[in-house]
């Protein structure tokens, strides 16, 4: 029998109560945290399950058949997600990304998409509604998602070499099926399709150039993500991180790149355009160049806990308020109060923290709160 790591603290249980502040916080769209950062972007995890076992996210040895996934009754219903989302929108959220686990494993996800697509920002505009997926079910679902009002999609793909990809997803899933999913998304009319590649030095860095060549000129934006020390199970080591600067250098040596202006404040990716045309790539330097200074993202877990940082060890339990009969104004007030107290900036502090994860606390898994 293989040895399993038994978590000493289950971060899903050790949550913070979301309290109603004595002084109600109205939803004015002008909310800022202690560092002056607004709340514009909500990442919503709709399941903690996945059909892949990427070693950097859900290593097989931990996420095996005995892993205590959340029971269905713990998950927020679509109505609960939409009700909370509308309060986030009232505070200034303009963009919602559905994630997981693998979001397309959540049954009838298009029903949730339709509900969220009906929300309007404070100035009456539709939300920027998108989804991150491993692409395995996209071929089947792209059309229904688009028809329900999804605007964009990001597909994760860590290489074009079939053997490399099968080994990275660790369930022997072929590249060809993900590529068909991307084609289906394009054919369905989903806009600004992005492909995310997590680069692990020594594992798939030789796939950087083949990926760049493949997606150049296709209208798909390829983005390279530095391998991050999220969660507590992936055995992260700094020497497996390939700095984005090196990725850019490698591509530029064959396909010259020029740096482009950011397209939106708080954007995580640095943009680079092909000097001779053919679109752009992005690099997300979460490890080597922290971007906490304008981090405007909140994360809502599958069971309704609000996390203020990808590297947080505890979330604020909004589900308890929701199921305890809180009014919309109460929910907005609780969310506002929590955001007003936010001071998280883990990536900026990483180098100065003790080597143990999160300065000793067990951090939440990426598959639980989404990327
Ligand atoms: N299952 C979906 C997928 O893979 O696209 C959505 C959830 S996944 C947690 C969201 C994103 O996080 C993916 O693009 C994935 O590659 C990225 N990710 C997961 N673990 C990571 C890590 N340790 N470092 C950097 N990115 C990671
Ligand atoms: Fe699943 Fe996405 Fe995590 Fe891979 S990165 S294990 S596809 S949730
Ligand atoms: Fe935002 Fe936390 Fe990432 Fe910094 S480390 S950019 S605060 S999620």
Tab-separated table of C-alpha atoms and ligand atoms in Angstrom:
chain	number	residue	atom	x	y	z
A	1	UNK	CA	0.000	0.000	0.000
A	2	UNK	CA	1.277	3.463	-0.810
A	3	UNK	CA	1.914	5.864	2.026
A	4	UNK	CA	-0.600	8.712	2.331
A	5	UNK	CA	-0.149	12.135	3.804
A	6	UNK	CA	-2.903	12.609	6.384
A	7	UNK	CA	-3.668	16.304	6.821
A	8	UNK	CA	-3.366	17.375	10.452
A	9	UNK	CA	-5.742	20.275	9.996
A	10	UNK	CA	-8.533	20.115	7.468
A	11	UNK	CA	-8.535	23.675	6.107
A	12	UNK	CA	-12.121	23.151	4.983
A	13	UNK	CA	-13.312	22.784	8.574
A	14	UNK	CA	-11.023	25.367	10.165
A	15	UNK	CA	-12.863	28.346	8.761
A	16	UNK	CA	-13.544	31.799	10.055
A	17	UNK	CA	-17.105	32.809	10.841
A	18	UNK	CA	-18.375	35.555	8.534
A	19	UNK	CA	-19.889	38.075	10.955
A	20	UNK	CA	-22.249	40.933	10.397
A	21	UNK	CA	-20.358	44.119	11.272
A	22	UNK	CA	-21.853	46.434	13.878
A	23	UNK	CA	-21.637	49.228	11.313
A	24	UNK	CA	-23.228	47.896	8.058
A	25	UNK	CA	-21.047	48.121	4.942
A	26	UNK	CA	-23.176	49.219	2.014
A	27	UNK	CA	-22.503	47.986	-1.507
A	28	UNK	CA	-21.426	51.146	-3.270
A	29	UNK	CA	-18.922	49.684	-5.684
A	30	UNK	CA	-16.204	51.680	-3.925
A	31	UNK	CA	-14.947	48.937	-1.633
A	32	UNK	CA	-11.188	48.783	-0.975
A	33	UNK	CA	-9.049	46.657	1.334
A	34	UNK	CA	-6.423	47.905	3.812
A	35	UNK	CA	-3.958	48.345	0.932
A	36	UNK	CA	-6.409	50.304	-1.210
A	37	UNK	CA	-7.137	47.412	-3.571
A	38	UNK	CA	-10.664	47.199	-5.051
A	39	UNK	CA	-12.697	43.997	-5.445
A	40	UNK	CA	-13.222	43.459	-9.169
A	41	UNK	CA	-12.679	39.790	-9.876
A	42	UNK	CA	-14.384	36.718	-8.373
A	43	UNK	CA	-13.118	33.176	-8.904
A	44	UNK	CA	-15.761	30.671	-8.080
A	45	UNK	CA	-14.953	27.008	-7.593
A	46	UNK	CA	-17.918	24.795	-8.454
A	47	UNK	CA	-16.439	21.412	-7.533
A	48	UNK	CA	-13.448	20.035	-5.632
A	49	UNK	CA	-13.296	16.972	-7.898
A	50	UNK	CA	-11.288	16.444	-11.036
A	51	UNK	CA	-10.770	13.724	-13.631
A	52	UNK	CA	-7.040	14.635	-13.918
A	53	UNK	CA	-4.314	14.174	-11.329
A	54	UNK	CA	-1.763	16.829	-12.360
A	55	UNK	CA	1.095	16.268	-9.942
A	56	UNK	CA	1.455	20.015	-9.255
A	57	UNK	CA	-2.178	20.257	-8.159
A	58	UNK	CA	-3.833	16.945	-7.164
A	59	UNK	CA	-1.082	14.362	-6.783
A	60	UNK	CA	-2.427	10.822	-7.021
A	61	UNK	CA	-0.890	9.693	-3.740
A	62	UNK	CA	-3.015	12.210	-1.826
A	63	UNK	CA	-6.097	12.559	-4.019
A	64	UNK	CA	-6.845	8.845	-4.186
A	65	UNK	CA	-10.132	6.965	-3.845
A	66	UNK	CA	-10.135	7.512	-0.074
A	67	UNK	CA	-9.760	11.288	-0.280
A	68	UNK	CA	-12.647	12.977	1.589
A	69	UNK	CA	-14.203	15.024	-1.203
A	70	UNK	CA	-17.069	17.275	-0.190
A	71	UNK	CA	-20.520	15.694	-0.106
A	72	UNK	CA	-23.070	17.187	-2.485
A	73	UNK	CA	-25.023	18.780	0.387
A	74	UNK	CA	-21.960	20.875	1.276
A	75	UNK	CA	-21.712	22.466	-2.151
A	76	UNK	CA	-23.385	25.761	-2.829
A	77	UNK	CA	-26.378	25.297	-5.110
A	78	UNK	CA	-26.498	27.322	-8.336
A	79	UNK	CA	-29.067	29.616	-6.715
A	80	UNK	CA	-26.799	30.158	-3.707
A	81	UNK	CA	-23.798	30.878	-5.944
A	82	UNK	CA	-25.810	33.375	-7.976
A	83	UNK	CA	-27.168	35.075	-4.870
A	84	UNK	CA	-23.690	35.533	-3.443
A	85	UNK	CA	-22.299	36.541	-6.837
A	86	UNK	CA	-24.853	39.317	-7.128
A	87	UNK	CA	-23.610	40.773	-3.810
A	88	UNK	CA	-20.021	40.634	-5.031
A	89	UNK	CA	-21.131	42.393	-8.207
A	90	UNK	CA	-22.829	45.061	-6.074
A	91	UNK	CA	-19.396	45.665	-4.499
A	92	UNK	CA	-17.727	46.195	-7.863
A	93	UNK	CA	-16.984	42.737	-9.275
A	94	UNK	CA	-17.004	42.860	-13.062
A	95	UNK	CA	-15.463	39.529	-13.893
A	96	UNK	CA	-16.423	36.036	-12.739
A	97	UNK	CA	-14.328	32.981	-13.519
A	98	UNK	CA	-15.781	29.522	-12.867
A	99	UNK	CA	-13.157	27.043	-11.834
A	100	UNK	CA	-12.512	23.999	-9.635
A	101	UNK	CA	-11.444	21.108	-9.540
A	102	UNK	CA	-12.713	20.545	-13.012
A	103	UNK	CA	-15.732	22.829	-13.439
A	104	UNK	CA	-17.171	20.883	-16.362
A	105	UNK	CA	-17.672	17.901	-14.030
A	106	UNK	CA	-20.406	19.888	-12.243
A	107	UNK	CA	-23.689	18.684	-13.724
A	108	UNK	CA	-25.681	21.189	-15.798
A	109	UNK	CA	-23.069	23.919	-15.388
A	110	UNK	CA	-24.666	25.793	-18.261
A	111	UNK	CA	-27.667	26.466	-15.982
A	112	UNK	CA	-25.363	28.347	-13.598
A	113	UNK	CA	-23.746	30.145	-16.530
A	114	UNK	CA	-27.171	31.356	-17.672
A	115	UNK	CA	-27.988	32.643	-14.175
A	116	UNK	CA	-24.687	34.515	-13.876
A	117	UNK	CA	-24.952	35.868	-17.407
A	118	UNK	CA	-28.177	37.626	-16.376
A	119	UNK	CA	-26.362	39.682	-13.690
A	120	UNK	CA	-25.374	43.264	-14.475
A	121	UNK	CA	-22.519	45.380	-13.155
A	122	UNK	CA	-23.207	48.608	-11.286
A	123	UNK	CA	-23.135	50.513	-14.579
A	124	UNK	CA	-25.536	48.064	-16.217
A	125	UNK	CA	-23.032	46.078	-18.298
A	126	UNK	CA	-22.987	42.284	-18.552
A	127	UNK	CA	-20.252	40.561	-16.557
A	128	UNK	CA	-17.067	39.316	-18.115
A	129	UNK	CA	-17.959	35.646	-17.603
A	130	UNK	CA	-15.322	33.012	-18.169
A	131	UNK	CA	-14.231	29.534	-17.163
A	132	UNK	CA	-10.971	27.625	-16.689
A	133	UNK	CA	-11.041	23.968	-17.703
A	134	UNK	CA	-8.697	21.097	-18.435
A	135	UNK	CA	-10.536	20.797	-21.748
A	136	UNK	CA	-11.388	17.117	-21.440
A	137	UNK	CA	-15.151	17.697	-21.662
A	138	UNK	CA	-15.078	20.869	-23.717
A	139	UNK	CA	-15.837	19.239	-27.027
A	140	UNK	CA	-19.138	18.038	-25.573
A	141	UNK	CA	-20.009	21.208	-23.672
A	142	UNK	CA	-18.687	24.230	-25.604
A	143	UNK	CA	-21.860	24.926	-27.580
A	144	UNK	CA	-24.227	24.696	-24.574
A	145	UNK	CA	-21.941	26.931	-22.504
A	146	UNK	CA	-21.758	29.548	-25.238
A	147	UNK	CA	-25.530	29.430	-25.768
A	148	UNK	CA	-26.010	29.938	-22.019
A	149	UNK	CA	-23.968	33.157	-22.135
A	150	UNK	CA	-20.359	32.144	-21.446
A	151	UNK	CA	-18.118	34.630	-23.237
A	152	UNK	CA	-14.618	33.265	-22.911
A	153	UNK	CA	-12.733	30.164	-21.908
A	154	UNK	CA	-9.243	29.300	-20.700
A	155	UNK	CA	-7.980	25.781	-21.336
A	156	UNK	CA	-5.051	24.291	-19.434
A	157	UNK	CA	-2.580	22.316	-21.530
A	158	UNK	CA	0.969	21.579	-20.395
A	159	UNK	CA	2.519	20.347	-23.629
A	160	UNK	CA	1.922	19.034	-27.120
A	161	UNK	CA	3.979	15.895	-26.769
A	162	UNK	CA	1.468	13.179	-25.996
A	163	UNK	CA	3.720	11.212	-23.652
A	164	UNK	CA	4.652	14.331	-21.658
A	165	UNK	CA	1.040	15.462	-21.367
A	166	UNK	CA	-0.291	12.018	-20.441
A	167	UNK	CA	2.278	11.772	-17.700
A	168	UNK	CA	1.595	15.301	-16.382
A	169	UNK	CA	-2.169	14.772	-16.126
A	170	UNK	CA	-1.333	11.347	-14.654
A	171	UNK	CA	-4.520	9.730	-15.945
A	172	UNK	CA	-3.164	9.031	-19.438
A	173	UNK	CA	-5.411	11.633	-21.096
A	174	UNK	CA	-4.354	12.372	-24.711
A	175	UNK	CA	-3.411	15.824	-26.063
A	176	UNK	CA	-5.560	15.306	-29.160
A	177	UNK	CA	-8.786	15.386	-27.114
A	178	UNK	CA	-7.869	18.710	-25.489
A	179	UNK	CA	-7.008	20.185	-28.889
A	180	UNK	CA	-10.433	19.052	-30.167
A	181	UNK	CA	-11.978	20.819	-27.151
A	182	UNK	CA	-10.162	24.046	-28.077
A	183	UNK	CA	-11.388	23.715	-31.685
A	184	UNK	CA	-14.935	23.157	-30.424
A	185	UNK	CA	-14.688	26.302	-28.267
A	186	UNK	CA	-13.560	28.321	-31.298
A	187	UNK	CA	-16.280	26.820	-33.487
A	188	UNK	CA	-18.919	27.644	-30.854
A	189	UNK	CA	-17.841	31.302	-31.023
A	190	UNK	CA	-16.242	31.614	-27.572
A	191	UNK	CA	-14.008	34.708	-27.638
A	192	UNK	CA	-10.408	35.352	-26.585
A	193	UNK	CA	-9.572	31.718	-25.948
A	194	UNK	CA	-6.505	31.290	-23.770
A	195	UNK	CA	-4.339	28.253	-23.149
A	196	UNK	CA	-2.509	28.020	-19.809
A	197	UNK	CA	0.688	26.030	-19.592
A	198	UNK	CA	2.278	25.479	-16.170
A	199	UNK	CA	6.025	25.202	-16.762
A	200	UNK	CA	7.997	22.805	-14.563
A	201	UNK	CA	11.712	22.856	-15.234
A	202	UNK	CA	12.943	19.430	-16.223
A	203	UNK	CA	9.402	18.138	-16.841
A	204	UNK	CA	7.881	20.136	-19.703
A	205	UNK	CA	10.129	23.147	-20.370
A	206	UNK	CA	11.147	21.539	-23.690
A	207	UNK	CA	7.492	21.956	-24.724
A	208	UNK	CA	7.607	25.779	-24.539
A	209	UNK	CA	8.694	26.316	-28.144
A	210	UNK	CA	6.496	23.611	-29.722
A	211	UNK	CA	3.517	25.140	-27.885
A	212	UNK	CA	4.436	28.666	-29.046
A	213	UNK	CA	4.837	27.505	-32.671
A	214	UNK	CA	1.549	25.598	-32.533
A	215	UNK	CA	-0.629	28.434	-31.211
A	216	UNK	CA	1.054	31.361	-33.020
A	217	UNK	CA	-1.361	32.804	-35.570
A	218	UNK	CA	-4.372	30.767	-34.377
A	219	UNK	CA	-6.064	33.538	-32.398
A	220	UNK	CA	-5.498	31.537	-29.196
A	221	UNK	CA	-3.355	33.308	-26.575
A	222	UNK	CA	-0.857	30.987	-24.945
A	223	UNK	CA	0.113	31.851	-21.376
A	224	UNK	CA	2.989	30.407	-19.414
A	225	UNK	CA	2.490	30.080	-15.660
A	226	UNK	CA	5.299	29.760	-13.168
A	227	UNK	CA	4.917	26.617	-11.101
A	228	UNK	CA	3.596	27.816	-7.726
A	229	UNK	CA	3.874	26.664	-4.132
A	230	UNK	CA	0.104	26.489	-3.705
A	231	UNK	CA	-1.436	24.002	-1.292
A	232	UNK	CA	0.527	21.585	0.831
A	233	UNK	CA	0.651	18.438	-1.256
A	234	UNK	CA	2.590	19.061	-4.466
A	235	UNK	CA	6.125	18.888	-3.036
A	236	UNK	CA	7.017	22.246	-4.637
A	237	UNK	CA	10.688	23.137	-5.011
A	238	UNK	CA	12.085	26.450	-6.221
A	239	UNK	CA	14.526	24.729	-8.563
A	240	UNK	CA	11.578	23.398	-10.585
A	241	UNK	CA	10.290	26.928	-11.228
A	242	UNK	CA	11.276	28.364	-14.582
A	243	UNK	CA	11.220	32.161	-14.328
A	244	UNK	CA	9.023	33.810	-16.951
A	245	UNK	CA	12.010	35.885	-18.089
A	246	UNK	CA	13.666	32.668	-19.232
A	247	UNK	CA	10.504	31.529	-21.035
A	248	UNK	CA	10.391	34.840	-22.917
A	249	UNK	CA	14.092	34.560	-23.774
A	250	UNK	CA	13.696	31.031	-25.134
A	251	UNK	CA	10.758	31.941	-27.363
A	252	UNK	CA	12.327	35.217	-28.467
A	253	UNK	CA	15.450	33.439	-29.688
A	254	UNK	CA	13.363	31.848	-32.449
A	255	UNK	CA	10.232	34.009	-32.592
A	256	UNK	CA	11.130	37.606	-31.600
A	257	UNK	CA	8.815	39.167	-29.026
A	258	UNK	CA	8.057	42.745	-28.016
A	259	UNK	CA	6.494	43.706	-24.700
A	260	UNK	CA	2.897	45.037	-24.853
A	261	UNK	CA	0.969	47.311	-22.488
A	262	UNK	CA	-1.315	45.619	-19.931
A	263	UNK	CA	-4.903	45.548	-21.167
A	264	UNK	CA	-6.532	45.937	-17.727
A	265	UNK	CA	-5.489	47.015	-14.220
A	266	UNK	CA	-4.791	44.034	-11.959
A	267	UNK	CA	-4.047	41.815	-14.970
A	268	UNK	CA	-1.970	38.834	-13.872
A	269	UNK	CA	-0.256	38.174	-17.189
A	270	UNK	CA	2.474	40.281	-18.748
A	271	UNK	CA	1.787	40.495	-22.479
A	272	UNK	CA	4.315	39.935	-25.254
A	273	UNK	CA	3.521	40.233	-28.984
A	274	UNK	CA	5.226	38.421	-31.834
A	275	UNK	CA	7.335	41.091	-33.559
A	276	UNK	CA	6.438	39.718	-36.983
A	277	UNK	CA	2.699	39.291	-36.305
A	278	UNK	CA	0.796	36.200	-35.269
A	279	UNK	CA	-0.711	37.351	-32.008
A	280	UNK	CA	0.632	37.411	-28.483
A	281	UNK	CA	1.618	35.299	-25.523
A	282	UNK	CA	1.341	35.994	-21.801
A	283	UNK	CA	3.560	35.139	-18.859
A	284	UNK	CA	2.294	34.848	-15.311
A	285	UNK	CA	5.204	35.359	-12.944
A	286	UNK	CA	3.506	34.552	-9.665
A	287	UNK	CA	6.769	33.447	-8.084
A	288	UNK	CA	9.497	35.670	-9.517
A	289	UNK	CA	7.558	38.923	-9.849
A	290	UNK	CA	4.789	39.232	-7.298
A	291	UNK	CA	1.732	41.166	-8.405
A	292	UNK	CA	-0.008	41.504	-5.021
A	293	UNK	CA	0.082	45.307	-5.291
A	294	UNK	CA	-2.990	45.368	-7.496
A	295	UNK	CA	-4.547	42.002	-6.661
A	296	UNK	CA	-8.276	42.594	-6.943
A	297	UNK	CA	-9.350	38.938	-6.803
A	298	UNK	CA	-11.542	37.128	-4.298
A	299	UNK	CA	-12.068	33.370	-4.304
A	300	UNK	CA	-15.240	31.586	-3.336
A	301	UNK	CA	-14.777	27.909	-2.519
A	302	UNK	CA	-17.102	25.121	-3.580
A	303	UNK	CA	-18.790	25.202	-0.187
A	304	UNK	CA	-19.080	28.958	0.092
A	305	UNK	CA	-15.965	30.083	1.926
A	306	UNK	CA	-14.453	33.375	0.895
A	307	UNK	CA	-10.647	33.304	0.516
A	308	UNK	CA	-8.757	36.553	0.197
A	309	UNK	CA	-5.586	35.045	-1.255
A	310	UNK	CA	-4.576	31.943	-3.198
A	311	UNK	CA	-2.188	31.170	-0.365
A	312	UNK	CA	-4.633	31.669	2.496
A	313	UNK	CA	-5.021	28.995	5.119
A	314	UNK	CA	-8.580	29.892	6.149
A	315	UNK	CA	-11.712	31.089	4.432
A	316	UNK	CA	-14.681	33.070	5.734
A	317	UNK	CA	-17.818	30.978	5.903
A	318	UNK	CA	-20.465	32.775	3.851
A	319	UNK	CA	-22.591	29.632	3.489
A	320	UNK	CA	-23.460	29.691	7.193
A	321	UNK	CA	-24.834	33.219	6.791
A	322	UNK	CA	-26.627	32.316	3.579
A	323	UNK	CA	-28.271	29.221	5.049
A	324	UNK	CA	-28.934	31.011	8.343
A	325	UNK	CA	-31.412	33.348	6.657
A	326	UNK	CA	-29.230	36.449	6.046
A	327	UNK	CA	-30.757	39.117	3.807
A	328	UNK	CA	-29.008	40.352	0.659
A	329	UNK	CA	-27.985	43.512	2.542
A	330	UNK	CA	-26.501	41.353	5.337
A	331	UNK	CA	-24.536	39.274	2.827
A	332	UNK	CA	-23.224	42.401	1.121
A	333	UNK	CA	-22.290	43.884	4.477
A	334	UNK	CA	-20.406	40.746	5.576
A	335	UNK	CA	-18.514	40.543	2.277
A	336	UNK	CA	-17.687	44.250	2.426
A	337	UNK	CA	-16.430	44.000	5.995
A	338	UNK	CA	-14.209	41.010	5.211
A	339	UNK	CA	-12.701	42.737	2.172
A	340	UNK	CA	-12.122	45.960	4.122
A	341	UNK	CA	-9.962	43.980	6.564
A	342	UNK	CA	-7.854	42.292	3.853
A	343	UNK	CA	-4.102	42.726	3.931
A	344	UNK	CA	-2.932	39.529	2.156
A	345	UNK	CA	0.157	39.747	-0.072
A	346	UNK	CA	1.721	36.347	0.193
A	347	UNK	CA	3.792	36.421	-3.002
A	348	UNK	CA	5.435	39.690	-2.015
A	349	UNK	CA	6.331	38.233	1.366
A	350	UNK	CA	7.246	34.706	0.190
A	351	UNK	CA	10.977	35.164	0.386
A	352	UNK	CA	10.849	36.507	3.925
A	353	UNK	CA	8.495	33.831	5.323
A	354	UNK	CA	9.667	30.762	7.228
A	355	UNK	CA	10.345	27.833	4.889
A	356	UNK	CA	7.325	25.939	6.218
A	357	UNK	CA	4.192	26.559	4.160
A	358	UNK	CA	2.411	29.829	4.979
A	359	UNK	CA	4.569	30.446	8.007
A	360	UNK	CA	3.304	27.249	9.663
A	361	UNK	CA	-0.381	27.161	8.727
A	362	UNK	CA	-1.605	24.543	6.288
A	363	UNK	CA	-2.592	26.237	3.048
A	364	UNK	CA	-5.727	25.561	1.093
A	365	UNK	CA	-5.434	23.347	-2.005
A	366	UNK	CA	-5.764	24.899	-5.461
A	367	UNK	CA	-8.290	22.212	-6.440
A	368	UNK	CA	-10.529	23.432	-3.591
A	369	UNK	CA	-10.568	27.167	-4.337
A	370	UNK	CA	-9.583	27.161	-7.995
A	371	UNK	CA	-6.742	28.978	-9.784
B	1	LIG	N1	-9.220	21.984	-13.726
B	1	LIG	C1	-9.193	23.242	-14.363
B	1	LIG	C2	-7.900	23.436	-15.122
B	1	LIG	O1	-6.957	22.686	-14.913
B	1	LIG	O2	-7.870	24.347	-15.943
B	1	LIG	C3	-9.444	24.432	-13.452
B	1	LIG	C4	-8.829	24.413	-12.078
B	1	LIG	S1	-7.061	24.500	-12.035
B	1	LIG	C5	-6.758	24.480	-10.305
B	1	LIG	C6	-6.778	26.187	-12.526
B	1	LIG	C7	-5.402	26.507	-13.038
B	1	LIG	O3	-4.479	26.368	-12.003
B	1	LIG	C8	-4.910	25.609	-14.170
B	1	LIG	O4	-4.539	26.397	-15.273
B	1	LIG	C9	-3.726	24.914	-13.565
B	1	LIG	O5	-2.763	24.629	-14.526
B	1	LIG	C10	-3.258	25.914	-12.538
B	1	LIG	N2	-2.445	25.324	-11.470
B	1	LIG	C11	-2.767	24.297	-10.660
B	1	LIG	N3	-1.753	24.039	-9.790
B	1	LIG	C12	-0.768	24.939	-10.074
B	1	LIG	C13	0.535	25.190	-9.529
B	1	LIG	N4	1.035	24.473	-8.541
B	1	LIG	N5	1.252	26.212	-10.056
B	1	LIG	C14	0.742	26.961	-11.068
B	1	LIG	N6	-0.457	26.777	-11.609
B	1	LIG	C15	-1.208	25.770	-11.131
B	2	LIG	FE1	-7.460	18.971	-12.196
B	2	LIG	FE2	-6.999	21.385	-13.090
B	2	LIG	FE3	-5.798	20.541	-10.868
B	2	LIG	FE4	-5.079	19.472	-13.179
B	2	LIG	S1	-4.849	21.620	-12.576
B	2	LIG	S2	-5.547	18.351	-11.313
B	2	LIG	S3	-6.954	19.506	-14.294
B	2	LIG	S4	-7.942	20.867	-11.118
B	3	LIG	FE1	-3.238	38.071	-4.750
B	3	LIG	FE2	-2.403	36.494	-2.764
B	3	LIG	FE3	-1.554	36.064	-5.279
B	3	LIG	FE4	-0.672	38.200	-3.906
B	3	LIG	S1	-0.276	36.070	-3.414
B	3	LIG	S2	-1.380	38.184	-6.045
B	3	LIG	S3	-2.528	38.727	-2.724
B	3	LIG	S4	-3.673	35.892	-4.538
